[in-house]
Short mmCIF file of C-alpha atoms in Angstrom, two decimals:
data_model
loop_
_atom_site.label_atom_id
_atom_site.label_comp_id
_atom_site.label_asym_id
_atom_site.label_seq_id
_atom_site.Cartn_x
_atom_site.Cartn_y
_atom_site.Cartn_z
CA ASP R 248 0.00 -0.01 -0.03
CA ALA R 249 1.14 3.52 -0.75
CA ASP R 250 2.50 5.58 2.13
CA VAL R 251 0.72 8.67 0.82
CA THR R 252 -2.74 7.97 -0.49
CA GLN R 253 -4.92 10.33 -2.47
CA THR R 254 -8.62 10.06 -3.29
CA PRO R 255 -10.12 10.26 -5.77
CA ARG R 256 -7.49 9.37 -8.37
CA ASN R 257 -9.62 10.80 -11.15
CA ARG R 258 -12.55 13.20 -11.06
CA ILE R 259 -14.54 14.96 -13.74
CA THR R 260 -16.81 17.79 -12.56
CA LYS R 261 -18.61 20.85 -13.87
CA THR R 262 -17.88 24.49 -13.44
CA GLY R 263 -19.21 25.83 -10.12
CA LYS R 264 -19.19 22.55 -8.30
CA ARG R 265 -17.48 22.05 -4.95
CA ILE R 266 -14.71 19.47 -5.01
CA MET R 267 -12.63 17.94 -2.24
CA LEU R 268 -9.42 15.98 -2.72
CA GLU R 269 -8.23 13.94 0.23
CA CYS R 270 -4.84 12.84 1.31
CA SER R 271 -3.74 10.50 4.05
CA GLN R 272 -0.27 9.33 5.02
CA THR R 273 1.17 6.57 7.06
CA LYS R 274 4.73 7.94 7.17
CA GLY R 275 4.23 9.72 10.48
CA HIS R 276 5.35 13.01 8.95
CA ASP R 277 4.43 16.38 10.41
CA ARG R 278 4.54 18.22 7.16
CA MET R 279 2.04 17.94 4.39
CA TYR R 280 1.74 19.79 1.06
CA TRP R 281 -0.61 20.19 -1.86
CA TYR R 282 0.91 20.78 -5.28
CA ARG R 283 -0.54 21.33 -8.70
CA GLN R 284 1.19 20.09 -11.89
CA ASP R 285 0.42 21.51 -15.32
CA PRO R 286 2.30 20.64 -18.56
CA GLY R 287 5.23 23.01 -19.01
CA LEU R 288 4.69 24.68 -15.62
CA GLY R 289 6.10 22.03 -13.31
CA LEU R 290 5.02 21.66 -9.71
CA ARG R 291 3.48 24.60 -8.01
CA LEU R 292 2.74 24.81 -4.29
CA ILE R 293 -0.90 25.52 -3.31
CA TYR R 294 -0.94 25.16 0.43
CA TYR R 295 1.21 23.51 3.12
CA SER R 296 0.92 22.57 6.75
CA PHE R 297 3.73 21.99 9.24
CA ASP R 298 1.45 20.56 11.90
CA VAL R 299 -2.23 20.20 12.66
CA LYS R 300 -2.63 23.82 13.80
CA ASP R 301 -0.47 25.34 11.07
CA ILE R 302 -1.79 26.21 7.59
CA ASN R 303 0.14 28.32 5.07
CA LYS R 304 -0.61 29.60 1.59
CA GLY R 305 1.65 28.62 -1.21
CA GLU R 306 2.26 30.47 -4.43
CA ILE R 307 -1.09 29.69 -6.04
CA SER R 308 -3.66 29.45 -3.23
CA ASP R 309 -6.43 31.57 -4.79
CA GLY R 310 -9.54 29.48 -5.42
CA TYR R 311 -8.43 26.74 -3.04
CA SER R 312 -8.76 26.01 0.68
CA VAL R 313 -7.38 23.23 2.87
CA SER R 314 -8.09 21.45 6.10
CA ARG R 315 -5.64 19.55 8.26
CA GLN R 316 -8.03 17.19 10.09
CA ALA R 317 -5.30 15.18 11.79
CA GLN R 318 -1.52 14.68 11.53
CA ALA R 319 -2.16 12.08 8.86
CA LYS R 320 -4.91 13.85 6.86
CA PHE R 321 -4.78 16.93 4.71
CA SER R 322 -7.62 17.76 2.28
CA LEU R 323 -7.78 20.28 -0.54
CA SER R 324 -11.09 21.93 -1.53
CA LEU R 325 -12.12 23.84 -4.60
CA GLU R 326 -15.19 25.76 -3.42
CA SER R 327 -16.38 26.61 -6.96
CA ALA R 328 -14.39 24.78 -9.57
CA ILE R 329 -13.45 26.53 -12.81
CA PRO R 330 -11.95 25.02 -16.04
CA ASN R 331 -8.45 26.42 -15.48
CA GLN R 332 -8.26 24.34 -12.28
CA THR R 333 -8.06 21.28 -14.53
CA ALA R 334 -4.71 19.74 -13.57
CA LEU R 335 -2.96 16.92 -11.81
CA TYR R 336 -2.86 17.48 -8.05
CA PHE R 337 -0.34 15.93 -5.71
CA CYS R 338 -0.20 15.62 -1.98
CA ALA R 339 3.25 15.29 -0.43
CA THR R 340 4.75 14.79 3.02
CA SER R 341 8.09 15.42 4.68
CA GLY R 342 9.49 14.88 8.14
CA ARG R 343 10.46 17.74 10.42
CA TYR R 344 14.13 16.89 10.43
CA THR R 345 14.61 15.25 7.04
CA GLY R 346 15.04 16.78 3.65
CA GLU R 347 13.05 14.14 1.82
CA LEU R 348 9.69 14.85 0.19
CA PHE R 349 7.33 11.99 -0.65
CA PHE R 350 4.48 12.29 -3.08
CA GLY R 351 1.14 10.58 -3.40
CA GLU R 352 0.00 9.00 -6.67
CA GLY R 353 -1.94 12.05 -7.79
CA SER R 354 -5.47 13.15 -8.40
CA ARG R 355 -6.42 14.09 -11.95
CA LEU R 356 -9.16 16.71 -11.90
CA THR R 357 -11.03 17.81 -14.99
CA VAL R 358 -13.43 20.78 -14.75
CA LEU R 359 -15.78 21.06 -17.67
CA GLY Y 181 8.12 31.43 -8.09
CA GLN Y 182 11.76 30.42 -8.31
CA GLN Y 183 12.46 27.40 -10.43
CA LEU Y 184 15.45 25.29 -11.08
CA ASN Y 185 16.84 24.78 -14.57
CA GLN Y 186 17.29 21.34 -16.00
CA SER Y 187 19.11 20.19 -19.11
CA PRO Y 188 18.48 18.70 -21.45
CA GLN Y 189 14.75 19.19 -21.70
CA SER Y 190 14.41 15.88 -23.49
CA MET Y 191 16.66 13.14 -24.75
CA PHE Y 192 16.45 10.06 -26.92
CA ILE Y 193 18.93 7.32 -26.29
CA GLN Y 194 19.55 3.75 -27.32
CA GLU Y 195 18.99 0.97 -24.84
CA GLY Y 196 22.22 0.25 -23.06
CA GLU Y 197 23.62 3.76 -23.29
CA ASP Y 198 24.54 5.89 -20.31
CA VAL Y 199 22.58 9.10 -19.58
CA SER Y 200 23.62 12.33 -17.90
CA MET Y 201 21.40 15.25 -16.93
CA ASN Y 202 21.83 18.20 -14.66
CA CYS Y 203 20.02 20.70 -12.59
CA THR Y 204 21.17 24.29 -11.83
CA SER Y 205 20.13 27.13 -9.62
CA SER Y 206 21.07 30.74 -9.07
CA SER Y 207 20.79 30.12 -5.34
CA ILE Y 208 22.55 27.63 -3.11
CA PHE Y 209 20.73 24.64 -1.59
CA ASN Y 210 21.58 22.31 1.19
CA THR Y 211 19.40 19.43 -0.05
CA TRP Y 212 19.04 18.14 -3.56
CA LEU Y 213 16.43 15.50 -4.48
CA TRP Y 214 16.01 13.58 -7.72
CA TYR Y 215 12.67 12.10 -8.80
CA LYS Y 216 11.28 9.97 -11.64
CA GLN Y 217 7.73 10.45 -12.77
CA ASP Y 218 5.78 8.14 -15.06
CA PRO Y 219 2.81 9.59 -17.01
CA GLY Y 220 -0.18 10.22 -14.74
CA GLU Y 221 1.64 8.95 -11.68
CA GLY Y 222 3.27 10.52 -8.66
CA PRO Y 223 6.96 11.41 -8.57
CA VAL Y 224 9.06 8.71 -6.97
CA LEU Y 225 12.09 9.73 -4.95
CA LEU Y 226 15.26 8.24 -6.41
CA ILE Y 227 18.14 9.85 -4.58
CA ALA Y 228 18.58 12.47 -1.79
CA LEU Y 229 21.78 14.49 -1.39
CA TYR Y 230 22.71 16.47 1.68
CA LYS Y 231 26.35 17.51 1.42
CA ALA Y 232 28.33 19.44 -1.17
CA GLY Y 233 30.45 17.09 -3.21
CA GLU Y 234 28.40 14.03 -2.11
CA LEU Y 235 28.11 11.22 -4.64
CA THR Y 236 25.27 8.75 -4.00
CA SER Y 237 24.15 5.69 -5.94
CA ASN Y 238 20.91 3.78 -6.17
CA GLY Y 239 21.39 0.81 -8.44
CA ARG Y 240 22.24 2.09 -11.91
CA LEU Y 241 21.58 5.66 -10.85
CA THR Y 242 24.25 7.96 -9.45
CA ALA Y 243 23.70 11.57 -8.37
CA GLN Y 244 26.13 14.20 -7.23
CA PHE Y 245 25.69 17.31 -5.14
CA GLY Y 246 27.70 20.04 -6.84
CA ILE Y 247 30.55 21.65 -4.95
CA THR Y 248 29.18 25.12 -5.44
CA ARG Y 249 25.82 23.90 -3.98
CA LYS Y 250 24.15 25.46 -7.00
CA ASP Y 251 23.94 22.34 -9.10
CA SER Y 252 23.38 18.61 -9.11
CA PHE Y 253 23.83 15.84 -11.61
CA LEU Y 254 22.11 12.55 -12.26
CA ASN Y 255 23.65 9.69 -14.25
CA ILE Y 256 21.92 6.52 -15.39
CA SER Y 257 24.11 3.72 -16.59
CA ALA Y 258 23.18 1.00 -19.07
CA SER Y 259 19.66 2.37 -19.74
CA ILE Y 260 16.75 -0.01 -20.10
CA PRO Y 261 13.19 0.56 -21.47
CA SER Y 262 11.70 1.05 -18.00
CA ASP Y 263 13.93 4.08 -17.49
CA VAL Y 264 11.57 6.02 -19.75
CA GLY Y 265 9.89 8.89 -17.91
CA ILE Y 266 10.45 12.40 -16.64
CA TYR Y 267 13.25 13.04 -14.22
CA PHE Y 268 13.19 16.13 -12.14
CA CYS Y 269 15.19 17.71 -9.44
CA ALA Y 270 14.20 19.58 -6.32
CA GLY Y 271 16.19 21.76 -3.98
CA GLN Y 272 15.71 22.94 -0.44
CA TYR Y 273 17.78 25.51 1.37
CA ASN Y 274 16.96 24.48 4.90
CA TYR Y 275 14.70 21.94 6.61
CA GLY Y 276 11.43 23.69 7.14
CA GLN Y 277 11.70 25.73 3.98
CA ASN Y 278 9.74 24.87 0.89
CA PHE Y 279 11.11 22.90 -2.01
CA VAL Y 280 11.92 24.32 -5.42
CA PHE Y 281 11.48 22.13 -8.46
CA GLY Y 282 12.97 21.88 -11.93
CA PRO Y 283 10.76 21.43 -15.05
CA GLY Y 284 12.12 17.98 -15.73
CA THR Y 285 14.07 16.08 -18.35
CA ARG Y 286 12.01 13.71 -20.47
CA LEU Y 287 13.92 10.51 -21.25
CA SER Y 288 13.03 8.19 -24.09
CA VAL Y 289 14.87 4.89 -24.51
CA LEU Y 290 14.88 3.33 -27.99
CA PRO Y 291 15.16 -0.45 -28.25
#
């Protein structure tokens, strides 16, 4: 089983709908991240959390919100999805004292 | 935001050949990470480097942390078809700071 699990893996939705992407990890890491990947643009940070009570905006947080429900769970929400939010979304985790970053398998979101 | 530079952007090689790619930055980093990503999948961590000059291997893969701390290199020896994918680098200045990513090098292996 994957150490960083994302659900759903694929989702097609319509403009204006609310969408939630969920992430859970079994690595025991304090730090969790949400990234977006678009062709030619690489990985861009949406939000990150260094512990349950800590939430920080990344470089492209507009239109997104997050919730850190527990150390192991970090969800990303699109309150009102728009077509340019069509992308591949990745959750990632890292330990407090390590420089390694581990990714989930990704959630492909299509907004029509 | 800041990005790392990777070269080449893409490469086609014959099965069995060795491959070299690099990653450069205008800023220094204290951690360099190398990942492989297959289409539609999550990046998989290949090698982590923590010290300038460090050379680390993982099977047929060898990565080096540049002495200037502004670059890193990844070599793949005796390439095989399953090496196909996108390889990208990531850098971090200090633990607790966010990671910066390169755009990737797309590797194709011809039989």
